[in-house]
Coordinates of C-alpha atoms in Angstrom, one line a residue:
X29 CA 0.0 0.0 0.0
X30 CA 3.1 2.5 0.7
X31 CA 4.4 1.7 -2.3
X32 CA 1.2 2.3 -4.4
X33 CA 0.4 5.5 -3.3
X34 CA 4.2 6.3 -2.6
X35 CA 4.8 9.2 -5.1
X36 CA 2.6 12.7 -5.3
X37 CA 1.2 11.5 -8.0
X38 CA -1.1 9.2 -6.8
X39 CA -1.5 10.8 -3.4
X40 CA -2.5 14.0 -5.1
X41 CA -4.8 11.8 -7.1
X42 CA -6.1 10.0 -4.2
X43 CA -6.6 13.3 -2.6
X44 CA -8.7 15.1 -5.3
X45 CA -10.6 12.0 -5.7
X46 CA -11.6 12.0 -2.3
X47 CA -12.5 15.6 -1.5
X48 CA -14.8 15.0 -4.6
X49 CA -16.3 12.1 -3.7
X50 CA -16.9 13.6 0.0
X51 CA -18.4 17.1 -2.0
X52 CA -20.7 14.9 -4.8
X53 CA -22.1 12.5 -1.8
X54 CA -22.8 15.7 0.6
X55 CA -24.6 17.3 -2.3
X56 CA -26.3 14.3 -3.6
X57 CA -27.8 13.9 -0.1
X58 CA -28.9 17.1 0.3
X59 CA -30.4 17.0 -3.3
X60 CA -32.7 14.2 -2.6
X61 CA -33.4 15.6 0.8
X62 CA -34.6 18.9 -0.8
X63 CA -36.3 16.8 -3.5
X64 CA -38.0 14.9 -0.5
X65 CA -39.0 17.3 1.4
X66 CA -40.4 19.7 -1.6
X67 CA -42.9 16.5 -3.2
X68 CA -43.8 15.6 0.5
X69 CA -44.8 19.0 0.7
X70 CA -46.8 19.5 -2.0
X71 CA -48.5 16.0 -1.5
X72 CA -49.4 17.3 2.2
X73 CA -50.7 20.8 0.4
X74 CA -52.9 18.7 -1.8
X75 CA -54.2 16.4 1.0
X76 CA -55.1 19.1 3.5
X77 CA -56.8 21.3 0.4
X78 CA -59.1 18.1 -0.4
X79 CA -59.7 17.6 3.7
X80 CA -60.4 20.9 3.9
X81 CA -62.8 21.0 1.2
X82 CA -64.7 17.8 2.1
X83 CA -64.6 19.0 5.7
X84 CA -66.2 22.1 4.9
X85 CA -69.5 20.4 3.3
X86 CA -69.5 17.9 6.4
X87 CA -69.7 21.2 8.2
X88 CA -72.4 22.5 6.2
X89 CA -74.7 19.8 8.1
X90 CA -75.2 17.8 4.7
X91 CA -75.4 14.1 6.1
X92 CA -72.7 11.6 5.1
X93 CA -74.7 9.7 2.6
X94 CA -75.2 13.1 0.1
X95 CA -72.0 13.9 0.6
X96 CA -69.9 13.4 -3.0
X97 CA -66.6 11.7 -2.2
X98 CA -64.2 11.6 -4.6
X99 CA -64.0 7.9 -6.1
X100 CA -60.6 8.6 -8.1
X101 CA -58.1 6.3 -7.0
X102 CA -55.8 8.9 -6.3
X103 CA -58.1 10.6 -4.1
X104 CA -58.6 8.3 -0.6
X105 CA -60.8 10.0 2.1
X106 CA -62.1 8.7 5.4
X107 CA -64.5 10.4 7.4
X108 CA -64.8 9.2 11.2
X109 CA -66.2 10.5 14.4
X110 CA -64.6 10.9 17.7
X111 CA -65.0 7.7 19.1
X112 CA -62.8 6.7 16.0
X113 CA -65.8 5.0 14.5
X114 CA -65.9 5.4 10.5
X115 CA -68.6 7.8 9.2
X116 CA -67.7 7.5 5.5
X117 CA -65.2 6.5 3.3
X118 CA -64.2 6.6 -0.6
X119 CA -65.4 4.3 -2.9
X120 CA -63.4 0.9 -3.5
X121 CA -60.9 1.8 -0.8
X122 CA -60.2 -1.5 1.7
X123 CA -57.4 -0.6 3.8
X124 CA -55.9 2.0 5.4
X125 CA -52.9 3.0 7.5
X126 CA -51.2 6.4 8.2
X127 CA -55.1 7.7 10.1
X128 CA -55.1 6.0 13.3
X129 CA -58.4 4.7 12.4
X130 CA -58.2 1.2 10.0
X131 CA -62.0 0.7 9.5
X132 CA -63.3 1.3 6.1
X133 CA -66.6 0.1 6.4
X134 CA -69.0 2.6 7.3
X135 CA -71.4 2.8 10.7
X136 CA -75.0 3.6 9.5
X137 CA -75.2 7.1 11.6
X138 CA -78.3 7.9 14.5
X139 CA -81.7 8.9 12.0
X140 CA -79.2 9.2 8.9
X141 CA -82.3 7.6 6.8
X142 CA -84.8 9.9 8.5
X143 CA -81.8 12.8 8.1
X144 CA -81.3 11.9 4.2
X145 CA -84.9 12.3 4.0
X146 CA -86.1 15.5 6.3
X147 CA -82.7 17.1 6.6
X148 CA -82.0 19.9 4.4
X149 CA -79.0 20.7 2.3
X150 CA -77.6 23.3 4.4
X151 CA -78.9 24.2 8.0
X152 CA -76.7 25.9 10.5
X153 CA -73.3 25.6 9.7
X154 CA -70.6 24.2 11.9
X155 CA -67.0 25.2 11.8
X156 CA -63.8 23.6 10.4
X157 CA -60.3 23.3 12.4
X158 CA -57.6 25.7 11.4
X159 CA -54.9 22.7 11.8
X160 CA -54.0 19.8 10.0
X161 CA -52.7 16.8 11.4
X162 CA -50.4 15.4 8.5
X163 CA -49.2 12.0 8.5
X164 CA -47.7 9.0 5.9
X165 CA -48.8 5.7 5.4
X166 CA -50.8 3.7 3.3
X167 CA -54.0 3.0 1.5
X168 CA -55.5 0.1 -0.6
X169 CA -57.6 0.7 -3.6
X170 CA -59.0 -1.7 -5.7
X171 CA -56.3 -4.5 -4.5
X172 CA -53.4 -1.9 -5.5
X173 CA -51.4 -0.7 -2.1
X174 CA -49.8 2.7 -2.0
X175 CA -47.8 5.2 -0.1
X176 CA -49.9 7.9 0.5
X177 CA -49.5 11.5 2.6
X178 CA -52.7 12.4 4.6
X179 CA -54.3 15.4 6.3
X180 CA -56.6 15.1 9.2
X181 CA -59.0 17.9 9.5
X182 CA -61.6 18.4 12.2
X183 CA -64.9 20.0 11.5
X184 CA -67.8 20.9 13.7
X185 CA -71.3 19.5 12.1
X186 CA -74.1 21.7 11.5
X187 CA -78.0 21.1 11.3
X188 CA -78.3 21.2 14.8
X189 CA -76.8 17.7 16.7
X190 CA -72.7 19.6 16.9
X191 CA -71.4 16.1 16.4
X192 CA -67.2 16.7 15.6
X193 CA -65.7 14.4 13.1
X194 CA -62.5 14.2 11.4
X195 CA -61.9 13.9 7.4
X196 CA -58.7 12.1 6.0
X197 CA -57.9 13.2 2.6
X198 CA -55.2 11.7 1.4
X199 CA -52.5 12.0 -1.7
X200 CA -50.6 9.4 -3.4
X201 CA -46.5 9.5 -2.7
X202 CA -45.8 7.8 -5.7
X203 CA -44.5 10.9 -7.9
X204 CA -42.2 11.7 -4.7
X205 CA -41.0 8.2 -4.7
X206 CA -40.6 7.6 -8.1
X207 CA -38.7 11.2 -8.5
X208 CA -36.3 10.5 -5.5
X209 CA -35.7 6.8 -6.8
X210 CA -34.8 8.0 -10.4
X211 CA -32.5 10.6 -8.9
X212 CA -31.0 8.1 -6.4
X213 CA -30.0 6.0 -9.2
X214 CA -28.5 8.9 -11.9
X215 CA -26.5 9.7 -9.0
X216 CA -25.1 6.1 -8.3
X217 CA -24.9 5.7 -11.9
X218 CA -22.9 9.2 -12.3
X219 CA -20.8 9.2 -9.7
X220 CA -18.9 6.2 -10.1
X221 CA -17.7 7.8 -13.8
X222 CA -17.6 11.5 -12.7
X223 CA -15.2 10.2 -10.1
X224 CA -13.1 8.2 -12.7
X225 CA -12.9 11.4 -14.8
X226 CA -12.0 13.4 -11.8
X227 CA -9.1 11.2 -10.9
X228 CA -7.9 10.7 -14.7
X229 CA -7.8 14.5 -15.3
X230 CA -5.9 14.6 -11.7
X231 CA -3.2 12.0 -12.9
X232 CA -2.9 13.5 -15.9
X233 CA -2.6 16.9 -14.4
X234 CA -0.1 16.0 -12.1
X235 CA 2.1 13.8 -14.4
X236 CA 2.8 16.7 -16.8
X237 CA 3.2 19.3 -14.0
X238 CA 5.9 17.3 -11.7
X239 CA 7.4 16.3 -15.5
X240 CA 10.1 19.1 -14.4
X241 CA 10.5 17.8 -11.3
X242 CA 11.6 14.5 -12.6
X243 CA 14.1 15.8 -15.3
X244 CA 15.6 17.3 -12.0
X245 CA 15.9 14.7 -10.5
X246 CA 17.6 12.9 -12.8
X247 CA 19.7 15.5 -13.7
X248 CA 20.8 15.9 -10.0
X249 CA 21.5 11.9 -10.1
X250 CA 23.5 12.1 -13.1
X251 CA 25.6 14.9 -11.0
X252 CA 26.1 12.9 -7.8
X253 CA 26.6 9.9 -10.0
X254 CA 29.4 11.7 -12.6
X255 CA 30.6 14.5 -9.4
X256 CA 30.9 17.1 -12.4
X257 CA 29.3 20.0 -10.5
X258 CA 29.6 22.0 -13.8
X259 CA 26.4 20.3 -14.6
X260 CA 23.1 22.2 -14.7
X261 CA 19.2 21.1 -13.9
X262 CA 17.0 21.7 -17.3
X263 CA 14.6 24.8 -15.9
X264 CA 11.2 25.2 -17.3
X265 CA 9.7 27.9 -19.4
X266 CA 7.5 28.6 -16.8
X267 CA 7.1 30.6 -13.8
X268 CA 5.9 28.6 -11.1
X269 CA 7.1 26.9 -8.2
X270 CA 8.9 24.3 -9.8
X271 CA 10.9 26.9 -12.1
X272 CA 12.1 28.9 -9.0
X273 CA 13.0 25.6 -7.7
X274 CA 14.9 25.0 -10.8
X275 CA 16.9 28.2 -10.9
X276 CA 17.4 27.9 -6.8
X277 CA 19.1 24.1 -7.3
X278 CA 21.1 25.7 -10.5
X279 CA 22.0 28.3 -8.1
X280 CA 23.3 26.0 -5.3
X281 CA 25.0 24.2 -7.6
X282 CA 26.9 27.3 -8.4
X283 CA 27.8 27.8 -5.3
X284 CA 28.7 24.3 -4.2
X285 CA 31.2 24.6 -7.4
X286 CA 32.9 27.5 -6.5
X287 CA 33.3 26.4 -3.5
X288 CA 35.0 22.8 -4.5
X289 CA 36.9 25.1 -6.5
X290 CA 37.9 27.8 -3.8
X291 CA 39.0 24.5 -1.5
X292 CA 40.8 22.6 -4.8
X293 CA 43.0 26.1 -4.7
X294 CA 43.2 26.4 -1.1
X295 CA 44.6 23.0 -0.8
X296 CA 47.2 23.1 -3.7
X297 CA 48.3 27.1 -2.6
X298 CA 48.6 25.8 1.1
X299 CA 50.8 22.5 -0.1
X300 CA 52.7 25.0 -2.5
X301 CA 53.5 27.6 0.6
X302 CA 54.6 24.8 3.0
X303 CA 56.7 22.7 0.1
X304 CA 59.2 25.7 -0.1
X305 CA 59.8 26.3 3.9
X306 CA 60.0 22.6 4.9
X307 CA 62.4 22.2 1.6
X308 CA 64.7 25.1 3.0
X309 CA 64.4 23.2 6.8
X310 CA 65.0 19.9 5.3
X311 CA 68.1 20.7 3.2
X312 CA 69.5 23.1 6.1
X313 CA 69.2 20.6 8.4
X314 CA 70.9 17.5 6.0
X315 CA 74.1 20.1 5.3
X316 CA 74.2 20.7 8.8
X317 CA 74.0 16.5 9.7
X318 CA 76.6 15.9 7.3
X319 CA 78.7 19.1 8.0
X320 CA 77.8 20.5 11.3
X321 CA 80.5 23.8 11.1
X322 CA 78.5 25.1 7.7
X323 CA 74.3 24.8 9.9
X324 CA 72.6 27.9 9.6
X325 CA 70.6 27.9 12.8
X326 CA 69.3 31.2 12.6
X327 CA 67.6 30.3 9.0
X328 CA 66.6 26.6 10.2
X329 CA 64.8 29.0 13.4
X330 CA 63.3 31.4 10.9
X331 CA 61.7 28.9 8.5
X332 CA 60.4 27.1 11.6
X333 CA 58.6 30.3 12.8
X334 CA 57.8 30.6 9.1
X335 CA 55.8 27.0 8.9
X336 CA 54.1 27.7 12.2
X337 CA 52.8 31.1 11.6
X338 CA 51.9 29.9 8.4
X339 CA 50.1 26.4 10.2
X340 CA 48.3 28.6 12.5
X341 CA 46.8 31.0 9.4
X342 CA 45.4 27.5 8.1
X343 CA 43.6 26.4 11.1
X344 CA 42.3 29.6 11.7
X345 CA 41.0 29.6 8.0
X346 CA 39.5 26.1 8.5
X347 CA 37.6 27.5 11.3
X348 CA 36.4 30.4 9.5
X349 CA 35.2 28.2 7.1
X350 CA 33.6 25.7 9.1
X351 CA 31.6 29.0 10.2
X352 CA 32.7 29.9 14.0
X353 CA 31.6 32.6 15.2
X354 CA 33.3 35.0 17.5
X355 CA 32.4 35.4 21.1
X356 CA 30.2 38.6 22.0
X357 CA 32.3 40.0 24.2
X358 CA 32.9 43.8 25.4
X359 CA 37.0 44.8 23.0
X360 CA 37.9 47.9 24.1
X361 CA 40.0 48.7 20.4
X362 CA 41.6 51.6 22.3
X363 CA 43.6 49.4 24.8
X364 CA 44.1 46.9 21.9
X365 CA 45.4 49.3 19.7
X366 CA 48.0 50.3 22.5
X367 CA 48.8 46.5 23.9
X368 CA 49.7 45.9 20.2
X369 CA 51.5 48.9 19.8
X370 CA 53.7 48.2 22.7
X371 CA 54.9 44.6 21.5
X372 CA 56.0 46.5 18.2
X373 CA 58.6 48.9 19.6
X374 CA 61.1 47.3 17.8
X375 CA 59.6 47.3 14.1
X376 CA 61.8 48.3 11.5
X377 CA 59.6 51.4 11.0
X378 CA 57.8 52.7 14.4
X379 CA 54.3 53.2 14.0
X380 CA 52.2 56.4 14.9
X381 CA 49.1 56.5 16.9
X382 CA 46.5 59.1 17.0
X383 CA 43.6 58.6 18.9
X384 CA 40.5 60.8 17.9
X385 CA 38.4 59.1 20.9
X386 CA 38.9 58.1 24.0
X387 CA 36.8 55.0 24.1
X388 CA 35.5 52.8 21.8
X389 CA 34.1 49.7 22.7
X390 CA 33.2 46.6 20.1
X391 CA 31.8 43.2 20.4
X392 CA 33.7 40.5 19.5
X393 CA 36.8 38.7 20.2
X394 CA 39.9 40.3 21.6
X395 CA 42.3 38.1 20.3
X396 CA 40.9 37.9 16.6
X397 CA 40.4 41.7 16.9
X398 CA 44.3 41.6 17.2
X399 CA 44.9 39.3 15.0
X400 CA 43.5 41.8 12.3
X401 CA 45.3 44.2 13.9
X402 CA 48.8 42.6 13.6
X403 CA 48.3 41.4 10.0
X404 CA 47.5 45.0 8.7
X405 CA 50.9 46.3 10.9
X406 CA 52.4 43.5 8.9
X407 CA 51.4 44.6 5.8
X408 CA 52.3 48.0 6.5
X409 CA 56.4 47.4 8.3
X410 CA 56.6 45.0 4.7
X411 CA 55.8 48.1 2.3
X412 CA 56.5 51.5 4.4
X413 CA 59.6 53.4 3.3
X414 CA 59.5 55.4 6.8
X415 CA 56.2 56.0 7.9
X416 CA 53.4 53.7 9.2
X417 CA 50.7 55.5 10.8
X418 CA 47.4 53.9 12.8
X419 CA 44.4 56.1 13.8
X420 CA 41.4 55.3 15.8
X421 CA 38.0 57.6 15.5
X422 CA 34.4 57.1 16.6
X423 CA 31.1 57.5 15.1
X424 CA 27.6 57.1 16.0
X425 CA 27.5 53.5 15.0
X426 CA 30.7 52.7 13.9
X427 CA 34.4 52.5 15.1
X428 CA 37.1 53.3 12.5
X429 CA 40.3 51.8 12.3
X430 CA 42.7 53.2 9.6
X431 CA 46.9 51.7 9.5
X432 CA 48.9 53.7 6.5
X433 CA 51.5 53.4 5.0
X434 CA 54.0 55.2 2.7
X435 CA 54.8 52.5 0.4
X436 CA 53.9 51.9 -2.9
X437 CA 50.2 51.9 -2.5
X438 CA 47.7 49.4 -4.3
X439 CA 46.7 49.7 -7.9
X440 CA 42.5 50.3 -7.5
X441 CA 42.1 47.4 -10.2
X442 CA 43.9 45.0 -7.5
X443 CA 41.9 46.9 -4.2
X444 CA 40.1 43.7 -4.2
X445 CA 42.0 41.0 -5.4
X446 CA 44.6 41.6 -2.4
X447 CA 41.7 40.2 -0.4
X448 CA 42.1 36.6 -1.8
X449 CA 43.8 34.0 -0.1
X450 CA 47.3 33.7 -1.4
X451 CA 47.1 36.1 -3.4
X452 CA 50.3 38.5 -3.8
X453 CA 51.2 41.5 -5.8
X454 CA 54.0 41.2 -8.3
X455 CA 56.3 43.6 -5.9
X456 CA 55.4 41.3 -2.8
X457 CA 56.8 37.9 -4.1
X458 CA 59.5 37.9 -2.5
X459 CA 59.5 35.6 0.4
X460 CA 62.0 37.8 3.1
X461 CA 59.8 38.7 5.3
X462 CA 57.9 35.4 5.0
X463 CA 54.3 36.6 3.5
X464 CA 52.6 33.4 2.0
X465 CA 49.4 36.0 1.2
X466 CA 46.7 34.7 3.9
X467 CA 47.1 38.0 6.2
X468 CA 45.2 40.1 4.4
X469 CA 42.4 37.2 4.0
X470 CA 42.6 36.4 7.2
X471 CA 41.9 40.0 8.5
X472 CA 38.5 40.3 5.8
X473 CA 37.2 37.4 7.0
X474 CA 37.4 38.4 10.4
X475 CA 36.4 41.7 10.2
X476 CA 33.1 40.1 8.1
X477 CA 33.0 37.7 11.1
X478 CA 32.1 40.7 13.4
X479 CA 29.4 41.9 11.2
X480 CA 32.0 44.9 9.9
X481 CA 34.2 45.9 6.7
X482 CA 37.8 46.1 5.7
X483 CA 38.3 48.4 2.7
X484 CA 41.5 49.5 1.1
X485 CA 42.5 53.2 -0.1
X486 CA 44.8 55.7 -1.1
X487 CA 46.8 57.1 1.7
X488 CA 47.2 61.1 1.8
X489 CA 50.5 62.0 -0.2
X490 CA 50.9 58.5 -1.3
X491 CA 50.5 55.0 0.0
X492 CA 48.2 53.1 1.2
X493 CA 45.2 53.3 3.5
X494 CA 43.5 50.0 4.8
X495 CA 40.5 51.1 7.3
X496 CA 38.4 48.6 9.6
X497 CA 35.0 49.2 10.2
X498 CA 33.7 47.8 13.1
X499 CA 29.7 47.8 14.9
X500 CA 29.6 49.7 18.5
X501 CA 28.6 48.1 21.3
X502 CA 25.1 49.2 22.4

């Protein structure tokens, strides 16, 4: 059963089925209700208008005998008195239900020969009851039995003796029944196939709208199956859901390849930096095994520093990329900016601070904060002729954190590309002072990391200018 109504296709088509199965029996009921209920109706209006009529001569005081009963078939009536005894009753008829009364053989009534014979016509009338009792049940008629609605009526007799009786006039149900039966069965007959078209035209609805879906789906198998994320979904003409849904898994896809690509890159840069440093180690450390007089210790100490600086700027990268988040913490960049200062006394070219505020508080972490901080100094004391400058100022939102130098400055077609992991200018290739290109990519993606910006300029009179933006604590 899971596995028959286990795609949309047929649950959609189950579904629709359903609902209009549920809507066409609800109606259908209340069809033949209304049907029902408007023939019973009109048989009870017809009954009570022929009780009333006969019941308004028995009121006249005309005795039972003269009075003209209908002998249609169609037309039973039963006259009795209040001691349920029956007075008079339509020609031919032989049994009755539905009055209370089953009699339909008539009592002679007190002096109704001397009545049919001194009585006249019409004496003082009598009165007729404003309600009718309506019931259904049956009457036989020349050996035929039938459903039949009555109306009781109750008049008052004139002439004089105030007897009360009752008339029964009655009216077949056999219109009402045969209506309701043929309707009944046009129904059962039409639902069946109405439903059976309903759920064809669902199937065949739903087959040619998930169509798409499908060609995506194989699409996305031949992908996993081949692993050539250049690949592409087909995406419909259309401009539905399952088009955006198209152009959103063509969009992922994108993304997932760039990123592949962005870690193919990462991984052969990264084995690139550390092949020339562990090279260097290695051979200093076979001429200085074979002749010890001739090992550069210094370099062997340098290129170590070299590989674990460079180490550390790949784990940190990793994390970045695994998406940690820094810790929302209280960084007052003012005592950064001087704590960081102070451990750089000794650069080749001392760096000036000016401080246009005297507090300026981030959130974020203090040691990451650094870290941006130390690989823009870095940048700097590697391109400054003689000057490096660092400057702190406060807005109403934002603090700004500017480090110049007087160095060549950045061309503003590269202001970007600088950004990019391993990524060097042509004047920066040079390996003495141990760059392998992550600083500057290290310090965007932290800077992004706290929700602010790192932009690169022109520096006043030459230079460059890279400036950190940075969210103010509330």
């Amino acid at each position: 059963m899971r596995r028959l109504f286990g795609s949309v296709r047929a649950r959609a088509t189950l579904g629709a089925t359903l609902v209009v199965a549920v809507v066409l029996v609800a109606a259908g009921v209340a069809v033949l209700q209304s049907l029902h209920a408007n023939l019973l109706g009109q048989a009870s209006s017809d009954a009570e208008a022929r009780a009333r009529r006969i019941a308004s001569v028995v009121a006249s005081g005309r005795p039972f005998a003269r009075i003209d009963l209908p002998d249609d078939d169609d037309e039973p009536v039963q006259i009795v008195d209040e001691d349920d005894r029956v007075l008079a009753v339509s020609e031919d008829l032989e049994a009755v239900s539905g009055t209370g009364v089953a009699g339909v053989r008539a009592v002679p009534e007190k002096k109704q020969e001397d009545s049919s014979r001194d009585a006249p016509d019409a004496g003082d009338d009598g009165g007729v009851g404003d309600e009718a009792a309506l019931s259904t049940g049956s009457a036989t008629i020349d050996g035929h039995r039938a459903a039949y609605r009555w109306a009781g009526v109750e008049a008052e007799r004139g002439g004089g003796d105030g007897d009360s009786v009752t008339v029964y006039a009655g009216a077949p149900l056999d219109t009402e029944e045969g209506a309701v039966g043929t309707a009944s069965t046009v129904m059962l007959i039409g639902l069946p196939v109405l439903l059976a078209v309903v759920a064809a035209v669902t199937w065949l609805v739903t087959r040619r709208a998930l169509r798409p879906v499908e060609g995506i789906r194989r699409e996305m198998a031949a992908i996993t199956a081949s692993q050539d994320l250049g690949r592409r979904v087909p995406e419909p003409g259309t401009h539905d859901e399952i088009a955006a849904l198209a152009r959103t898994t063509n969009e992922t896809l994108s993304a997932l390849e760039s990123s592949v690509e962005r870690q193919r890159r990462f991984v052969a840069d990264a084995s690139h930096e550390l092949r020339s440093p562990i090279a260097s180690l290695r051979t200093q450390l076979e001429v200085g095994a074979a002749h010890p007089e001739l090992l550069d210790v210094d370099g062997a100490v340098a290129d170590t520093v070299r590989l674990q600086q460079l180490a550390a700027d790949l784990l940190l990268l990793a994390r970045l990329d695994a998406g940690e988040r820094p810790r929302d913490r209280p960084v007052d960049l003012l005592s950064l900016v001087a704590a960081e200062l102070d451990q750089r006394a000794h650069d080749r070219v001392p760096a000036r601070f000016h401080a246009g505020t005297d507090a300026a508080e981030v959130l974020g972490s203090g040691s990451q904060l650094r870290r941006v901080l130390g690989n823009l100094l870095d940048n700097a004391q590697r391109h400054a002729r003689s000057e490096v400058s660092v400057e702190l100022n406060r807005g109403d939102v934002f603090a700004e954190l500017a480090v110049a130098d007087d160095g060549a400055g950045v061309p503003p077609e590269q202001r970007e590309r600088i950004f990019e992991r391993f990524v060097r200018l042509d004047d920066a290739r040079a390996r003495d002072e141990g760059g392998a290109g992550l600083g500057l990519a290290l310090a965007r993606d932290l800077a992004l990391r706290h929700g602010g910006t790192l932009t690169v300029g022109e520096r006043p009179g030459g230079g460059a200018r890279f400036v950190l933006r940075l969210p103010l604590s509330r």
